[in-house]
Tab-separated table of N, CA and C and ligand atoms in Angstrom:
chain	number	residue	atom	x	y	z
A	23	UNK	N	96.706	92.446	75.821
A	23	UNK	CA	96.866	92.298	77.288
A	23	UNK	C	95.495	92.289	77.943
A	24	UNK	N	95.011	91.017	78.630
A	24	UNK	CA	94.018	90.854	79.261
A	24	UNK	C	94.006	91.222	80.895
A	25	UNK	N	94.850	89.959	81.360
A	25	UNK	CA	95.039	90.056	82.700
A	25	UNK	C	96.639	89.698	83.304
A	26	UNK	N	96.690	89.962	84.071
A	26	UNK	CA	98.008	90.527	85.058
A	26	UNK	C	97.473	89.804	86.284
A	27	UNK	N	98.633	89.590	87.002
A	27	UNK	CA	98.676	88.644	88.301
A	27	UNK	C	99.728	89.180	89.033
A	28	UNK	N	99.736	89.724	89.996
A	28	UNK	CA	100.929	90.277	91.074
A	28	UNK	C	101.253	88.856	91.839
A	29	UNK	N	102.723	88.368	92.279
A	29	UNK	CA	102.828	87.703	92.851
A	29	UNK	C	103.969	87.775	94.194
A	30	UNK	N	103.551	87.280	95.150
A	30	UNK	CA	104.472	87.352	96.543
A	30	UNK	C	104.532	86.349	96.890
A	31	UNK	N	104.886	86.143	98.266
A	31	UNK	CA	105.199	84.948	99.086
A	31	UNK	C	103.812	84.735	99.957
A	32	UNK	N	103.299	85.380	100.565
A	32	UNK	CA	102.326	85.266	101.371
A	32	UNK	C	100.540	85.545	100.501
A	33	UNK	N	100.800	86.530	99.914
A	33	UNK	CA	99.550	87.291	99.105
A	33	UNK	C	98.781	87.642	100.417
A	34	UNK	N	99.963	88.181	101.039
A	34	UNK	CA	98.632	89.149	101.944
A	34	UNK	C	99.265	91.053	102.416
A	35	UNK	N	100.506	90.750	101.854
A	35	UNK	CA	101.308	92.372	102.034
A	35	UNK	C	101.179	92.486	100.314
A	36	UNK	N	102.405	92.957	99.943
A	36	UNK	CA	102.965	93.367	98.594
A	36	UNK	C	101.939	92.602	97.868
A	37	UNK	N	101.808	91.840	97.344
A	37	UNK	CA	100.575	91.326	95.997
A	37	UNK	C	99.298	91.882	96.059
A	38	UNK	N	98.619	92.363	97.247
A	38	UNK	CA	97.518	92.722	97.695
A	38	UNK	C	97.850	93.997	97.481
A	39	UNK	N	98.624	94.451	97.786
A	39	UNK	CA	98.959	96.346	97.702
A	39	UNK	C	99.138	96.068	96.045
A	40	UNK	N	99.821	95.416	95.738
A	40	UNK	CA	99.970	95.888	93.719
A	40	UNK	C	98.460	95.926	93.231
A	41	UNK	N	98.021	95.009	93.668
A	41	UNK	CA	96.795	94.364	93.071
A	41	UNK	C	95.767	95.463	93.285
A	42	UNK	N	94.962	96.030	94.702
A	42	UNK	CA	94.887	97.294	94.939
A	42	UNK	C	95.228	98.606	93.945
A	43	UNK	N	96.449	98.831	93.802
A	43	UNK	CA	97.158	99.790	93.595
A	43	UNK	C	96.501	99.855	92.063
A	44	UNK	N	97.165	98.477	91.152
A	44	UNK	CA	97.070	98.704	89.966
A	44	UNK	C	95.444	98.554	88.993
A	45	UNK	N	94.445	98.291	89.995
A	45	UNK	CA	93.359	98.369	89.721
A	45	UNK	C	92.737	99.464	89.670
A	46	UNK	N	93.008	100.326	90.739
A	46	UNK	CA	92.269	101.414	90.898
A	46	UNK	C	93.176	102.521	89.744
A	47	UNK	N	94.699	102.536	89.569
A	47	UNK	CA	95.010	102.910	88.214
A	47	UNK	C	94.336	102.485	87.093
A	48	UNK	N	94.002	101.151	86.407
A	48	UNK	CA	93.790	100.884	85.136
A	48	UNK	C	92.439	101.269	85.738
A	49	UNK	N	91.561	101.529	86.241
A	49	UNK	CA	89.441	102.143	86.589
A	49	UNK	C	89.669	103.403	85.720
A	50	UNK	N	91.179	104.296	86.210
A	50	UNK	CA	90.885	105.670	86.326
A	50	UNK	C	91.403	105.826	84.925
A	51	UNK	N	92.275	104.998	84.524
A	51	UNK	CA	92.564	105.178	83.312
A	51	UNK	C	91.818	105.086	82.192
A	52	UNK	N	90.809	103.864	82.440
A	52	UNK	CA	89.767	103.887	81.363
A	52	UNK	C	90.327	102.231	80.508
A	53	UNK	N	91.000	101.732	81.319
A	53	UNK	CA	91.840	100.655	80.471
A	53	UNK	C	91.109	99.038	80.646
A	54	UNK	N	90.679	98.424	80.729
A	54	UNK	CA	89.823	97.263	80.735
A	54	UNK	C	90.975	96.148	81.128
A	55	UNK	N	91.602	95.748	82.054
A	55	UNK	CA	92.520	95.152	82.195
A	55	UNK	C	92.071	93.906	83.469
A	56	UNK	N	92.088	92.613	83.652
A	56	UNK	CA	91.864	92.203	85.265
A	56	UNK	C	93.107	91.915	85.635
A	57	UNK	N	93.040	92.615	86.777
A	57	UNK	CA	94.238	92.387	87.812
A	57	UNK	C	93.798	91.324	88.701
A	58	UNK	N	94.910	90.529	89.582
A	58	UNK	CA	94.667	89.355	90.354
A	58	UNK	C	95.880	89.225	91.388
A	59	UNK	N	96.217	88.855	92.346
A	59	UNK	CA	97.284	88.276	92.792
A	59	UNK	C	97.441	87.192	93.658
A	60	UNK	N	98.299	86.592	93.993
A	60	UNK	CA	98.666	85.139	94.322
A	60	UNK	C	100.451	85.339	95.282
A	61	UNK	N	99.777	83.930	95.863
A	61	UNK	CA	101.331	83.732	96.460
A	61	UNK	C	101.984	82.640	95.898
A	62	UNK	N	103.289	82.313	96.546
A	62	UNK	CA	104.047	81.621	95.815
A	62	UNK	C	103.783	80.377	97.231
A	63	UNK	N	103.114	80.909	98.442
A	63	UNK	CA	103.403	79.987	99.303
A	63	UNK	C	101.802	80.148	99.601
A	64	UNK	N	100.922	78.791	99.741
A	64	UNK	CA	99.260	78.477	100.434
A	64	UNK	C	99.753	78.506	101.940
A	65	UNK	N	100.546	79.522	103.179
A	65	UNK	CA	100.128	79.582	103.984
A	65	UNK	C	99.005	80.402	104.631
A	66	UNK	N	98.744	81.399	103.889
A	66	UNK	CA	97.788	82.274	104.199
A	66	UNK	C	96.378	82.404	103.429
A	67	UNK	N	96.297	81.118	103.098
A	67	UNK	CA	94.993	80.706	101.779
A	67	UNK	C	94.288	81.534	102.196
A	68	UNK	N	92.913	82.428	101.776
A	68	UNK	CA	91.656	82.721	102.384
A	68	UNK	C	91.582	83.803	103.022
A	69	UNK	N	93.208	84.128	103.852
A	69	UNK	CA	92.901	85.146	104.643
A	69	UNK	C	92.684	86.372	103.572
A	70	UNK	N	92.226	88.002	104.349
A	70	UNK	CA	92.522	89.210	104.243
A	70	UNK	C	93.881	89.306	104.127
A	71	UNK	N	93.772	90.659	103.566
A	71	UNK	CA	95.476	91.461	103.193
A	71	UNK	C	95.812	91.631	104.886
A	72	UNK	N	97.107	91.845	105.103
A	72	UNK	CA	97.384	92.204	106.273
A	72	UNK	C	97.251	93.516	106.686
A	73	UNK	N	96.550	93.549	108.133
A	73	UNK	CA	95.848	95.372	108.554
A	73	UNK	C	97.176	96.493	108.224
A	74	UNK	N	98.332	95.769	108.660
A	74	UNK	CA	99.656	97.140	108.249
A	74	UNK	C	99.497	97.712	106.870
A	75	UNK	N	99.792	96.392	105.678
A	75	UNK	CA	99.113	97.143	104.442
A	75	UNK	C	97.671	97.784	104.001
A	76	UNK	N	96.733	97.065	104.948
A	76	UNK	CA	95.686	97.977	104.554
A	76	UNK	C	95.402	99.432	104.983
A	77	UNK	N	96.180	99.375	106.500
A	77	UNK	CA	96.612	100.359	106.908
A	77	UNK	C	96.734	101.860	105.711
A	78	UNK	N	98.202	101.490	105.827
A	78	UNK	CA	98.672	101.993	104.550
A	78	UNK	C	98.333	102.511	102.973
A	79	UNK	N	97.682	101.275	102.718
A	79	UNK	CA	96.801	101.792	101.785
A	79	UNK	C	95.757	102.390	101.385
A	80	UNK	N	95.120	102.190	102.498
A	80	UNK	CA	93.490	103.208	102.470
A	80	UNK	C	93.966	104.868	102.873
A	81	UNK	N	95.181	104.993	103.880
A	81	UNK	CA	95.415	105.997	103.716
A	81	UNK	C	95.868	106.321	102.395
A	82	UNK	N	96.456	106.299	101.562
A	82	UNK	CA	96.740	106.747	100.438
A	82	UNK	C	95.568	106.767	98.838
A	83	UNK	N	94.320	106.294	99.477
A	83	UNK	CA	92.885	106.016	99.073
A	83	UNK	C	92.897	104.683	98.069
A	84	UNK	N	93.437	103.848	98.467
A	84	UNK	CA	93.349	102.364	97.835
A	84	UNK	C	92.196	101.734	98.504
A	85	UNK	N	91.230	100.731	97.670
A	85	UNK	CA	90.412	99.965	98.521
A	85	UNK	C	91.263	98.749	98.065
A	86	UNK	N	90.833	97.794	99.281
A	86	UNK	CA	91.517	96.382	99.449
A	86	UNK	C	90.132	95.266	99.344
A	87	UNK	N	89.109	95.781	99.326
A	87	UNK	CA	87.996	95.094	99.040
A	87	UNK	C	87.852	94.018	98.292
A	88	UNK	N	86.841	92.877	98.295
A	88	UNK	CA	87.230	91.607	97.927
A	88	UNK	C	88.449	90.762	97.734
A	89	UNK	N	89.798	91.199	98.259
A	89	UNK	CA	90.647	90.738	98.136
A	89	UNK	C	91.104	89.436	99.542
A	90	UNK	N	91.753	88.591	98.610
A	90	UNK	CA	91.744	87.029	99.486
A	90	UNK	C	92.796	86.474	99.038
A	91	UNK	N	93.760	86.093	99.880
A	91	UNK	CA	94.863	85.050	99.786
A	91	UNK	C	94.870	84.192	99.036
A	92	UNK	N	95.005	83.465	98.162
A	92	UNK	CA	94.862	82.362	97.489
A	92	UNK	C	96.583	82.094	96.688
A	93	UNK	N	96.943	80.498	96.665
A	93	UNK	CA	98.214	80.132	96.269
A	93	UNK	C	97.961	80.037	94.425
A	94	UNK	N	99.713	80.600	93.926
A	94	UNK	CA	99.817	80.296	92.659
A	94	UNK	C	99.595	79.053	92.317
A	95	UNK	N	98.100	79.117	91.282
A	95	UNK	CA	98.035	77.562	90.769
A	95	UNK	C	98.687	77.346	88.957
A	96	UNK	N	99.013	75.822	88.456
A	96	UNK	CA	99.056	75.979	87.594
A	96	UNK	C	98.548	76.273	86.478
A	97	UNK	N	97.363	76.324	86.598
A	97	UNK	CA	96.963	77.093	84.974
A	97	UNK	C	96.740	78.829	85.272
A	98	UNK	N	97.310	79.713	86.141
A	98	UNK	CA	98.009	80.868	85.787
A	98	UNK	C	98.826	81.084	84.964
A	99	UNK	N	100.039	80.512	85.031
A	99	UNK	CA	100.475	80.374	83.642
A	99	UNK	C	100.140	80.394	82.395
A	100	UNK	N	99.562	79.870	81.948
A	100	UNK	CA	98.669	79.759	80.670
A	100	UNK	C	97.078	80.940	80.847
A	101	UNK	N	96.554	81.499	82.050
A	101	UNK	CA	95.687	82.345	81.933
A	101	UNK	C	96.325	83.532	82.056
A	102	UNK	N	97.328	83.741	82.790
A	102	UNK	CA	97.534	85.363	82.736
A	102	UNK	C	98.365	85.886	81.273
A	103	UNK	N	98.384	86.962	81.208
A	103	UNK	CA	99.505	87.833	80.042
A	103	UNK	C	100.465	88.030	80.709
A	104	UNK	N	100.278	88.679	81.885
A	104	UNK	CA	101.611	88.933	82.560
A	104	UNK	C	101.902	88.517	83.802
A	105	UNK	N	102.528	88.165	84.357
A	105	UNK	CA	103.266	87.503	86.227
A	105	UNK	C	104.004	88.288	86.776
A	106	UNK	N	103.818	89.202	87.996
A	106	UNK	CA	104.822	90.490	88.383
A	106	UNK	C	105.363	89.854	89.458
A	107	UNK	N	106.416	89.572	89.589
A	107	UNK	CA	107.456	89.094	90.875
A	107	UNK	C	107.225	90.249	91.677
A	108	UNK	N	107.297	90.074	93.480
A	108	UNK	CA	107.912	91.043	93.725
A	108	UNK	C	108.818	91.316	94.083
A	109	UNK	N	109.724	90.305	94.250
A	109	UNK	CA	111.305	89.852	94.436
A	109	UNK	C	112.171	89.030	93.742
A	110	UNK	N	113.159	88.365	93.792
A	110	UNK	CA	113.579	87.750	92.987
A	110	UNK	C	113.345	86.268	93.626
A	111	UNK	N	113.163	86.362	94.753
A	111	UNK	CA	113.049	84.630	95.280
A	111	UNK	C	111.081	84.252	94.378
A	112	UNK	N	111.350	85.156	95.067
A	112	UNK	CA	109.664	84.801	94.392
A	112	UNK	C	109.557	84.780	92.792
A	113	UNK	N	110.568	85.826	91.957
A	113	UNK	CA	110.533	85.476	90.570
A	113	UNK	C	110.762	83.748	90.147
A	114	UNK	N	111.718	83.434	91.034
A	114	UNK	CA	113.015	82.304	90.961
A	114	UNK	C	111.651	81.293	91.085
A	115	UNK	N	111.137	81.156	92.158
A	115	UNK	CA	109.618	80.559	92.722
A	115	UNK	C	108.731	80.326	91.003
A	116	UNK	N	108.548	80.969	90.744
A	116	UNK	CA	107.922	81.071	89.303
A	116	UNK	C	108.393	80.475	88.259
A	117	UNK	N	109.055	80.609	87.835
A	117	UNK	CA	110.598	80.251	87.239
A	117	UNK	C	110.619	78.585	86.960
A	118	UNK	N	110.705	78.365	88.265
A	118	UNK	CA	110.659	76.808	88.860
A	118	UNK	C	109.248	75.909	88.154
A	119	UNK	N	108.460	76.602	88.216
A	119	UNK	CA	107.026	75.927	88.334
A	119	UNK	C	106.810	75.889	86.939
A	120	UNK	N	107.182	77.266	86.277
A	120	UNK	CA	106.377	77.806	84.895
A	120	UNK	C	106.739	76.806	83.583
A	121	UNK	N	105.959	76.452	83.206
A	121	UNK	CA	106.393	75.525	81.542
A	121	UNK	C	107.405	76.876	80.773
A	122	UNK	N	108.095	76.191	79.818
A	122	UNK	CA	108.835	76.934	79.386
A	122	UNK	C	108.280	77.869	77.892
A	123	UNK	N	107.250	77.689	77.624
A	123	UNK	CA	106.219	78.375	76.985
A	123	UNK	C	105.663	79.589	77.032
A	124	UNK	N	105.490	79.201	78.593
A	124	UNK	CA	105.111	80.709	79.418
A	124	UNK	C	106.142	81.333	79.957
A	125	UNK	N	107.505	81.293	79.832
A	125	UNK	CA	108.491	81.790	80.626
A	125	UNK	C	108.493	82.925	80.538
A	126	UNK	N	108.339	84.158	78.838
A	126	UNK	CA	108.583	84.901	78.764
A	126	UNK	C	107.531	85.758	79.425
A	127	UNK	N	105.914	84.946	79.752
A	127	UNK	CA	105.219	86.154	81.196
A	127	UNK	C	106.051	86.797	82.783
A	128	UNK	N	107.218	85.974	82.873
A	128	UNK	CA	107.102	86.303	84.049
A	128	UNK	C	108.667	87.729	84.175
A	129	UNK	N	107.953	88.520	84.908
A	129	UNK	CA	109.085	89.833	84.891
A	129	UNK	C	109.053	90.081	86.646
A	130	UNK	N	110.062	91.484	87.019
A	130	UNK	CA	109.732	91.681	88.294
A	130	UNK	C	108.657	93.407	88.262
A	131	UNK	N	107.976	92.988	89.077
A	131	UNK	CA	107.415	94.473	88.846
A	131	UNK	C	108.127	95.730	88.967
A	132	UNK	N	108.933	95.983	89.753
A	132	UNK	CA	110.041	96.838	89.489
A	132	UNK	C	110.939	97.299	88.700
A	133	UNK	N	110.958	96.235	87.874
A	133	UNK	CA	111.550	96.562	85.954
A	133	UNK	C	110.632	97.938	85.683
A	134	UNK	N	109.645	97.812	86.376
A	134	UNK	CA	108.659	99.065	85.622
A	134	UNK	C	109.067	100.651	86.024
A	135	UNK	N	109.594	100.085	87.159
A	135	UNK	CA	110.020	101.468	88.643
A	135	UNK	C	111.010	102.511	87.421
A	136	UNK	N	111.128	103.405	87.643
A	136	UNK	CA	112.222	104.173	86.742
A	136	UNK	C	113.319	104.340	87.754
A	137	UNK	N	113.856	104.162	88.799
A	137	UNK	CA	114.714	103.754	89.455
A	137	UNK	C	115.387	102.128	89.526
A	138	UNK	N	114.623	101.336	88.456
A	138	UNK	CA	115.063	100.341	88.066
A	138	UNK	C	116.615	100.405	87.571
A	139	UNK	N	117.578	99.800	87.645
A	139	UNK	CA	117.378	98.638	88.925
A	139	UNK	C	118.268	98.932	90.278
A	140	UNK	N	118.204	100.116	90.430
A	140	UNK	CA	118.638	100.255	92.029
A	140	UNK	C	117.606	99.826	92.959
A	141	UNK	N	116.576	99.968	92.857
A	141	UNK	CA	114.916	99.297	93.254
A	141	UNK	C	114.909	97.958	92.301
A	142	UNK	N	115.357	96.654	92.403
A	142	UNK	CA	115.100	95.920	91.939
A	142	UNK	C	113.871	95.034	92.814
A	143	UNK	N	113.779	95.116	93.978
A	143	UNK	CA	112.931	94.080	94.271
A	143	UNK	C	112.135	95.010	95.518
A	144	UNK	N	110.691	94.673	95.886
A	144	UNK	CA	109.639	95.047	96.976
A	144	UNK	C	110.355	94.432	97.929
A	145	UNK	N	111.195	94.669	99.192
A	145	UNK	CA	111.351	94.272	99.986
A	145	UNK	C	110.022	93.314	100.972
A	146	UNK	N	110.490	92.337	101.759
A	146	UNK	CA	109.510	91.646	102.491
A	146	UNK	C	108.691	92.323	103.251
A	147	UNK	N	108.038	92.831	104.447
A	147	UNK	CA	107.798	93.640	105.146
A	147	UNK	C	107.511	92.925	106.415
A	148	UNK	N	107.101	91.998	106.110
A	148	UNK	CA	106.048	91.106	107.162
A	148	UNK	C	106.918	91.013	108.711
A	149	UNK	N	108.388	91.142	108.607
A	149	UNK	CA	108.490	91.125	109.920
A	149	UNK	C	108.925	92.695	110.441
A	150	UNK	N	109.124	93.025	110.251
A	150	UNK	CA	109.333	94.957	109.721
A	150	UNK	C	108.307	95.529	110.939
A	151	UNK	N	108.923	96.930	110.500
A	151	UNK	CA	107.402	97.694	111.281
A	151	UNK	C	107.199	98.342	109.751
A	152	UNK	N	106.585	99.740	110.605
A	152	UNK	CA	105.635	100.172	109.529
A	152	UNK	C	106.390	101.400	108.423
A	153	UNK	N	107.421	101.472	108.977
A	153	UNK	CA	108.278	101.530	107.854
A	153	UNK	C	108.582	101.096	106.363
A	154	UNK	N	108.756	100.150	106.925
A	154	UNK	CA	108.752	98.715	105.742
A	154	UNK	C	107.198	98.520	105.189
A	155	UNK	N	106.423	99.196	105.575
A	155	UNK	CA	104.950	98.910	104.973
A	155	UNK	C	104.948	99.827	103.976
A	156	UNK	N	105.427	101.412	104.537
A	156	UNK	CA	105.225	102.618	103.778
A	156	UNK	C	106.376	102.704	102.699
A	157	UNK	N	107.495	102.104	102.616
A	157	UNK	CA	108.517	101.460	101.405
A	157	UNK	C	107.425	100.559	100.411
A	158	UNK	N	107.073	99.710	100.879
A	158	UNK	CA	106.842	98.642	99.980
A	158	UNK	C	105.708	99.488	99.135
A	159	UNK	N	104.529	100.367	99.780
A	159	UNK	CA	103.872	101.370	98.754
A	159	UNK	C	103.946	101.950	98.267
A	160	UNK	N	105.559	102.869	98.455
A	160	UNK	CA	105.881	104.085	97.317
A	160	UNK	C	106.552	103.299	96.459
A	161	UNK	N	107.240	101.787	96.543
A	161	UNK	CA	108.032	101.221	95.531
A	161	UNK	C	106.583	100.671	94.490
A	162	UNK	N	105.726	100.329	95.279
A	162	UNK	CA	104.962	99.690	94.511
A	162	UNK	C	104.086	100.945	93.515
A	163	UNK	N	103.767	101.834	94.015
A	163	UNK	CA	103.023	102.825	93.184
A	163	UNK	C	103.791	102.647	91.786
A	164	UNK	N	105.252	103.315	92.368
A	164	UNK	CA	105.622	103.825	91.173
A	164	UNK	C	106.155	102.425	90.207
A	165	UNK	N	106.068	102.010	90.346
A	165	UNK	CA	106.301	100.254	89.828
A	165	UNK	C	104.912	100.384	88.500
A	166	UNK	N	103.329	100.644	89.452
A	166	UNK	CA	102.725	99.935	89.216
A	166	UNK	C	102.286	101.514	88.115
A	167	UNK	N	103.002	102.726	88.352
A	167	UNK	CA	102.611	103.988	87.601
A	167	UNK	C	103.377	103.445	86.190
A	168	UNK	N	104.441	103.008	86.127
A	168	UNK	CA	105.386	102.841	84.687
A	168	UNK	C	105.085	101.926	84.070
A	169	UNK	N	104.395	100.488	84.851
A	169	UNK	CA	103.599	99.201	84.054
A	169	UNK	C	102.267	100.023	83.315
A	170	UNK	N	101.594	101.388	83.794
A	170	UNK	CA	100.449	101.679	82.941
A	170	UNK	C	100.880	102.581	81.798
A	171	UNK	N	102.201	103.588	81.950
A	171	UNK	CA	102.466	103.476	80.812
A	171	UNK	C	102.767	102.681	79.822
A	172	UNK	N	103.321	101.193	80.302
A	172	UNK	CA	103.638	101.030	79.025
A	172	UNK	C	102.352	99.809	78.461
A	173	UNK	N	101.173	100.066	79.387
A	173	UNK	CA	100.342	99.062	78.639
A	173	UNK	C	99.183	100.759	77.718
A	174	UNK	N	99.851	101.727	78.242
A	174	UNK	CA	98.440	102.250	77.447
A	174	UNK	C	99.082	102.259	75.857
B	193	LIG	P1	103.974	89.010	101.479
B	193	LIG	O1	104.534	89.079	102.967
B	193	LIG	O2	104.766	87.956	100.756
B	193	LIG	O3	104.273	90.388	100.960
B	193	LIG	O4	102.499	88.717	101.572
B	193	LIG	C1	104.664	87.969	103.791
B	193	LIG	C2	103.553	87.423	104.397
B	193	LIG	C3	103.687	86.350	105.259
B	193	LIG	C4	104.946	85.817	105.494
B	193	LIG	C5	106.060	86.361	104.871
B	193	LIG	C6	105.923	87.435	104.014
B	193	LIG	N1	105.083	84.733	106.391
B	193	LIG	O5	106.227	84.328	106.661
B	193	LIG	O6	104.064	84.214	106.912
């Protein structure tokens, strides 16, 4: 296992918080892993994570640093090890695109959650308040706590 790719719809809430999240886990762990994430949709190419999630996350001591919007391209597929949905439209999104070679990279990150699968999917947040911000980070922690067990 090299690298991992979180994926959403926008890549500026949930993919940016995994991506965040699961970096600063695999630093502390000692694990040599690159994390990355992507959307399933180029409307938000370029931008920053959105301030609600960064919000959110720096309180909980995540940095969001160098992180940038950018759309799922095709040779992800073939570069990553693993593809983390964070929903199922967005798995489905993947699904669609992926050669059938690479099919078996793509999972939802919440398979990892141990409340799996009553927590099957990161809810959207983007039209939400901040509710829906502080959900999408405790689903995602612990999502992104059970993916490092099972890569150590
Ligand atoms: P994300 O959230 O997929 O978690 O980054 C969204 C960001 C933007 C939009 C929807 C969801 N949007 O409709 O622009």
């Amino acid at each position: 296992m090299k690298k991992l790719l979180f994926v959403c719809l926008g890549n500026i809430c949930r993919s940016p918080t995994a991506h965040a999240v699961m970096r600063q886990k695999l630093a502390y762990a000692g694990i040599n892993i690159e994390v990355e994430s992507a959307g399933t949709s180029a409307s938000h190419k370029g931008e920053t994570p959105d301030p609600r999630s960064v919000r959110q996350g720096m309180q909980a001591g995540y940095d969001f640093s160098g992180i940038r919007s950018r759309p799922v391209q095709e040779r992800d597929f073939a570069d990553y090890d693993l593809i983390l949905a964070m929903d199922d439209d967005n798995l489905a999104a993947l699904q669609q695109r992926c050669p059938p070679m690479y099919q078996h990279k793509l999972q939802l990150l919440l398979q990892y959650h141990p409340a799996y699968p009553q927590y099957r999917e990161v809810p959207d947040p983007y039209y939400g308040g901040a509710k829906g911000f502080a959900l999408v980070l405790a689903l995602i922690e612990q999502g992104c706590e059970g993916l490092l067990q099972q890569l150590r």
